[in-house]
mmCIF file of C-alpha atoms in Angstrom:
data_model
loop_
_atom_site.group_PDB
_atom_site.id
_atom_site.type_symbol
_atom_site.label_atom_id
_atom_site.label_comp_id
_atom_site.label_asym_id
_atom_site.label_seq_id
_atom_site.Cartn_x
_atom_site.Cartn_y
_atom_site.Cartn_z
ATOM 1 C CA MET A 425 8.060 15.773 -20.120
ATOM 2 C CA LYS A 426 5.213 14.964 -22.105
ATOM 3 C CA ALA A 427 1.487 15.206 -20.430
ATOM 4 C CA LYS A 428 -0.735 12.690 -21.050
ATOM 5 C CA GLU A 429 -4.638 13.903 -20.656
ATOM 6 C CA ALA A 430 -8.009 12.178 -21.266
ATOM 7 C CA SER A 431 -10.218 13.963 -23.370
ATOM 8 C CA ASN A 432 -13.667 13.397 -20.581
ATOM 9 C CA LEU A 433 -12.815 15.090 -16.973
ATOM 10 C CA PHE A 434 -14.220 12.103 -15.053
ATOM 11 C CA ASP A 435 -14.561 8.666 -16.661
ATOM 12 C CA ARG A 436 -11.709 8.870 -18.613
ATOM 13 C CA ILE A 437 -7.705 8.543 -16.785
ATOM 14 C CA PRO A 438 -6.431 11.718 -15.422
ATOM 15 C CA PRO A 439 -3.280 13.479 -16.675
ATOM 16 C CA TYR A 440 0.130 12.521 -15.777
ATOM 17 C CA CYS A 441 3.470 13.193 -16.842
ATOM 18 C CA ILE A 442 6.622 11.234 -16.806
ATOM 19 C CA VAL A 443 10.308 12.369 -16.864
ATOM 20 C CA GLN A 444 12.945 9.556 -18.119
ATOM 21 C CA ASP A 445 16.184 9.979 -17.062
ATOM 22 C CA PHE A 446 15.251 11.904 -14.151
ATOM 23 C CA LEU A 447 18.383 11.614 -11.667
ATOM 24 C CA GLY A 448 21.222 10.331 -13.769
ATOM 25 C CA ASN A 449 22.981 7.048 -13.209
ATOM 26 C CA ASP A 450 25.533 8.319 -10.604
ATOM 27 C CA LEU A 451 22.633 9.420 -8.090
ATOM 28 C CA VAL A 452 20.682 6.435 -8.506
ATOM 29 C CA GLU A 453 23.307 4.701 -7.492
ATOM 30 C CA ARG A 454 24.225 6.820 -4.299
ATOM 31 C CA LEU A 455 20.637 6.270 -3.675
ATOM 32 C CA LEU A 456 20.167 2.931 -4.281
ATOM 33 C CA ASP A 457 23.589 2.200 -1.851
ATOM 34 C CA HIS A 458 22.202 4.846 0.994
ATOM 35 C CA ALA A 459 18.683 2.132 0.625
ATOM 36 C CA ILE A 460 20.623 -1.234 1.061
ATOM 37 C CA VAL A 461 22.852 -0.187 3.294
ATOM 38 C CA ARG A 462 20.189 1.143 5.831
ATOM 39 C CA GLU A 463 18.092 -1.680 4.993
ATOM 40 C CA ALA A 464 17.821 -2.574 8.947
ATOM 41 C CA GLU A 465 16.419 1.161 9.497
ATOM 42 C CA PHE A 466 12.878 0.521 7.316
ATOM 43 C CA ALA A 467 9.941 0.385 9.011
ATOM 44 C CA PRO A 468 6.071 -1.085 8.043
ATOM 45 C CA THR A 469 4.580 1.330 6.148
ATOM 46 C CA LYS A 470 1.485 2.414 7.596
ATOM 47 C CA ILE A 471 -2.192 3.813 6.293
ATOM 48 C CA GLY A 472 -4.677 6.520 7.390
ATOM 49 C CA ASN A 473 -4.573 10.510 7.598
ATOM 50 C CA TYR A 474 -3.412 12.117 10.988
ATOM 51 C CA ALA A 475 -3.884 10.590 14.664
ATOM 52 C CA GLY A 476 -5.440 7.708 12.416
ATOM 53 C CA GLN A 477 -2.369 5.900 10.998
ATOM 54 C CA ARG A 478 -2.039 2.124 11.870
ATOM 55 C CA LEU A 479 -0.690 -0.774 10.158
ATOM 56 C CA ASP A 480 -2.781 -2.705 7.594
ATOM 57 C CA PRO A 481 -1.153 -5.747 5.884
ATOM 58 C CA GLU A 482 -4.252 -6.633 3.595
ATOM 59 C CA PHE A 483 -4.324 -2.268 2.363
ATOM 60 C CA ARG A 484 -0.637 -1.909 2.261
ATOM 61 C CA LEU A 485 2.482 -4.012 2.309
ATOM 62 C CA SER A 486 5.657 -2.383 2.083
ATOM 63 C CA GLN A 487 8.860 -0.885 3.875
ATOM 64 C CA VAL A 488 9.740 2.861 4.327
ATOM 65 C CA LEU A 489 12.673 4.881 5.444
ATOM 66 C CA ARG A 490 12.614 8.835 5.999
ATOM 67 C CA ASP A 491 16.504 9.327 6.878
ATOM 68 C CA PHE A 492 18.081 10.698 3.389
ATOM 69 C CA CYS A 493 21.407 11.805 5.311
ATOM 70 C CA GLY A 494 23.308 14.139 2.663
ATOM 71 C CA LEU A 495 21.077 13.505 -0.205
ATOM 72 C CA ARG A 496 18.197 15.174 0.832
ATOM 73 C CA PRO A 497 19.423 18.690 -0.321
ATOM 74 C CA GLU A 498 20.184 17.514 -3.743
ATOM 75 C CA LEU A 499 16.942 15.097 -4.287
ATOM 76 C CA GLU A 500 14.742 18.103 -3.114
ATOM 77 C CA ALA A 501 16.724 20.479 -5.548
ATOM 78 C CA ARG A 502 15.884 18.231 -8.474
ATOM 79 C CA PHE A 503 12.190 17.350 -7.849
ATOM 80 C CA GLU A 504 11.432 21.373 -7.342
ATOM 81 C CA ASP A 505 13.121 21.801 -10.659
ATOM 82 C CA VAL A 506 10.382 19.780 -12.614
ATOM 83 C CA MET A 507 7.622 21.431 -10.357
ATOM 84 C CA ALA A 508 6.615 24.518 -12.390
ATOM 85 C CA ARG A 509 6.968 22.303 -16.173
ATOM 86 C CA ALA A 510 4.638 19.421 -14.198
ATOM 87 C CA VAL A 511 1.765 21.550 -12.841
ATOM 88 C CA ASP A 512 2.135 23.574 -16.532
ATOM 89 C CA GLY A 513 1.748 20.214 -18.372
ATOM 90 C CA LEU A 514 -1.184 18.751 -15.819
ATOM 91 C CA ARG A 515 -2.787 22.077 -16.074
ATOM 92 C CA LEU A 516 -3.124 22.308 -12.234
ATOM 93 C CA ALA A 517 -3.474 25.671 -10.491
ATOM 94 C CA PRO A 518 0.030 27.228 -9.628
ATOM 95 C CA PHE A 519 0.710 27.263 -6.131
ATOM 96 C CA ASP A 520 3.752 28.187 -3.986
ATOM 97 C CA LEU A 521 5.587 25.770 -2.960
ATOM 98 C CA ALA A 522 5.510 24.975 0.857
ATOM 99 C CA ARG A 523 7.882 21.822 1.333
ATOM 100 C CA CYS A 524 8.245 18.798 -0.595
ATOM 101 C CA GLU A 525 7.573 15.744 1.770
ATOM 102 C CA ILE A 526 9.864 12.518 0.581
ATOM 103 C CA GLU A 527 10.349 9.411 1.633
ATOM 104 C CA ILE A 528 11.979 5.947 0.075
ATOM 105 C CA VAL A 529 9.713 3.440 -0.476
ATOM 106 C CA ALA A 530 10.695 -0.787 -0.610
ATOM 107 C CA HIS A 531 8.262 -3.289 -2.564
ATOM 108 C CA ASN A 532 9.290 -6.575 -2.239
ATOM 109 C CA ASP A 533 8.019 -10.221 -2.745
ATOM 110 C CA GLY A 534 4.256 -9.741 -2.183
ATOM 111 C CA ALA A 535 4.266 -6.010 -1.369
ATOM 112 C CA PHE A 536 1.442 -3.811 -2.655
ATOM 113 C CA PHE A 537 -0.710 -1.040 -1.764
ATOM 114 C CA LYS A 538 -4.696 -0.854 -2.791
ATOM 115 C CA ARG A 539 -6.528 2.015 -4.395
ATOM 116 C CA HIS A 540 -6.143 5.053 -2.763
ATOM 117 C CA ILE A 541 -5.607 8.689 -2.660
ATOM 118 C CA ASP A 542 -2.538 10.620 -1.708
ATOM 119 C CA THR A 543 -4.224 13.525 0.076
ATOM 120 C CA ALA A 544 -5.620 10.978 2.611
ATOM 121 C CA THR A 545 -2.684 8.920 3.527
ATOM 122 C CA GLU A 546 -1.111 11.607 4.443
ATOM 123 C CA TYR A 547 1.181 12.565 8.124
ATOM 124 C CA PRO A 548 -0.329 15.313 10.240
ATOM 125 C CA ASP A 549 0.298 18.877 9.236
ATOM 126 C CA GLU A 550 -1.709 21.476 9.977
ATOM 127 C CA LYS A 551 0.110 24.374 7.685
ATOM 128 C CA THR A 552 0.273 22.866 4.290
ATOM 129 C CA GLN A 553 -1.725 20.265 2.135
ATOM 130 C CA ARG A 554 -0.339 17.763 -0.871
ATOM 131 C CA VAL A 555 -1.359 18.996 -4.273
ATOM 132 C CA LEU A 556 0.977 16.848 -6.529
ATOM 133 C CA THR A 557 2.530 13.403 -6.102
ATOM 134 C CA GLY A 558 6.337 12.342 -7.771
ATOM 135 C CA VAL A 559 6.907 8.667 -7.780
ATOM 136 C CA LEU A 560 10.474 8.035 -8.690
ATOM 137 C CA TYR A 561 12.073 4.307 -9.321
ATOM 138 C CA PHE A 562 15.442 3.273 -8.525
ATOM 139 C CA HIS A 563 15.544 -0.697 -8.444
ATOM 140 C CA ALA A 564 18.745 -2.460 -9.075
ATOM 141 C CA LEU A 565 20.339 -3.439 -12.654
ATOM 142 C CA PRO A 566 19.376 -6.286 -13.855
ATOM 143 C CA LYS A 567 15.704 -5.842 -12.847
ATOM 144 C CA ASN A 568 14.842 -8.623 -10.201
ATOM 145 C CA PHE A 569 11.333 -8.464 -9.547
ATOM 146 C CA GLY A 570 8.075 -8.550 -11.670
ATOM 147 C CA GLY A 571 4.870 -6.661 -11.178
ATOM 148 C CA GLY A 572 4.485 -3.573 -9.219
ATOM 149 C CA GLN A 573 3.085 -1.203 -11.848
ATOM 150 C CA LEU A 574 1.237 1.808 -10.956
ATOM 151 C CA ARG A 575 -2.364 2.194 -11.520
ATOM 152 C CA LEU A 576 -3.932 5.212 -12.186
ATOM 153 C CA TYR A 577 -7.737 5.329 -12.166
ATOM 154 C CA SER A 578 -10.381 7.270 -13.859
ATOM 155 C CA PHE A 579 -12.402 9.343 -10.628
ATOM 156 C CA VAL A 580 -15.746 7.467 -12.299
ATOM 157 C CA GLY A 581 -15.631 3.973 -13.375
ATOM 158 C CA GLU A 582 -13.072 1.367 -13.494
ATOM 159 C CA GLY A 583 -11.103 3.223 -16.268
ATOM 160 C CA PHE A 584 -6.909 2.949 -15.518
ATOM 161 C CA VAL A 585 -3.366 2.684 -17.280
ATOM 162 C CA ASP A 586 -0.880 0.890 -15.995
ATOM 163 C CA ILE A 587 2.824 2.510 -15.923
ATOM 164 C CA GLU A 588 5.845 0.181 -15.515
ATOM 165 C CA PRO A 589 8.344 0.865 -12.591
ATOM 166 C CA GLU A 590 11.232 1.663 -14.977
ATOM 167 C CA ARG A 591 14.585 2.437 -13.129
ATOM 168 C CA ASP A 592 14.948 6.389 -12.786
ATOM 169 C CA LYS A 593 11.682 6.969 -14.417
ATOM 170 C CA LEU A 594 9.601 9.853 -12.695
ATOM 171 C CA VAL A 595 5.718 9.731 -12.690
ATOM 172 C CA LEU A 596 3.958 12.800 -11.712
ATOM 173 C CA PHE A 597 0.422 13.144 -11.167
ATOM 174 C CA PRO A 598 -2.261 15.174 -8.764
ATOM 175 C CA ALA A 599 -2.042 14.057 -5.166
ATOM 176 C CA TRP A 600 -6.005 13.443 -5.648
ATOM 177 C CA VAL A 601 -6.182 10.995 -8.263
ATOM 178 C CA PRO A 602 -6.957 7.400 -7.219
ATOM 179 C CA HIS A 603 -4.347 5.088 -7.450
ATOM 180 C CA GLU A 604 -2.513 1.600 -6.757
ATOM 181 C CA VAL A 605 0.664 -0.436 -6.513
ATOM 182 C CA LEU A 606 0.057 -3.623 -7.992
ATOM 183 C CA PRO A 607 1.365 -6.299 -6.482
ATOM 184 C CA VAL A 608 5.293 -7.463 -6.468
ATOM 185 C CA SER A 609 6.924 -10.342 -7.609
ATOM 186 C CA CYS A 610 10.374 -10.734 -6.054
ATOM 187 C CA PRO A 611 11.043 -14.428 -5.820
ATOM 188 C CA SER A 612 14.616 -14.047 -4.192
ATOM 189 C CA GLY A 613 13.107 -12.238 -1.332
ATOM 190 C CA GLU A 614 16.589 -10.192 -1.554
ATOM 191 C CA PHE A 615 16.099 -6.740 0.133
ATOM 192 C CA ALA A 616 18.712 -5.300 -2.673
ATOM 193 C CA LYS A 617 16.420 -6.805 -5.403
ATOM 194 C CA SER A 618 13.363 -4.919 -4.191
ATOM 195 C CA ARG A 619 11.024 -2.009 -6.199
ATOM 196 C CA PHE A 620 12.871 0.942 -4.862
ATOM 197 C CA SER A 621 11.314 4.122 -5.592
ATOM 198 C CA ILE A 622 11.050 7.347 -3.447
ATOM 199 C CA ASN A 623 7.847 9.143 -3.010
ATOM 200 C CA CYS A 624 7.848 13.109 -3.379
ATOM 201 C CA TRP A 625 4.998 15.018 -2.517
ATOM 202 C CA TYR A 626 4.585 18.939 -3.038
ATOM 203 C CA ARG A 627 2.525 20.618 -0.486
ATOM 204 C CA ARG A 628 1.289 23.729 -0.221
ATOM 205 C CA SER A 629 0.253 26.083 2.231
ATOM 206 C CA ARG A 630 -2.980 25.549 3.340
ATOM 207 C CA LEU A 631 -3.762 29.576 3.997
ATOM 208 C CA GLN A 632 -2.991 29.903 0.238
ATOM 209 C CA LYS A 633 -5.972 30.797 -2.213
#
């Protein structure tokens, strides 16, 4: 794991970490099979916070699945295993993990997610809050889509870095960092050829100082 950080706090790119070959091919294939078999269970993604959850295809266009069946314990264990190193590498204040919030997102042709922060696009939870975001890519090979880069922005100005969605790559960054998913091109429109990812949010108790 290597942390990449800017020299200035607000006008340069915030720090982020990349973990290559995060799950291993076997688990990636099982995860991909799980997503493809459950294509009909994916629902349109929403935006907003708490009671304001709503569909807005002008701001976000993708599909989501939150049912991992028997894969959830194994995936959560993998994500939890890298948390301490990510917190240290990103120079975040240490925190006790309350829970991991995970979901599968499919971006097919024309899908995107405009600039946002993850602390303002979450589901109701009065007891915990998002601190750290992880994005794990697990698309089919050969890769059959283009675009879909994760763009991380500076807090001030228009500085940014684009991160390519490469299979079995995990990207970690603070949940309050502005970011977006650039438009995806998948000419075939086949669901199985989508840009698949897991979004993982590491949540701490709101009571933690």
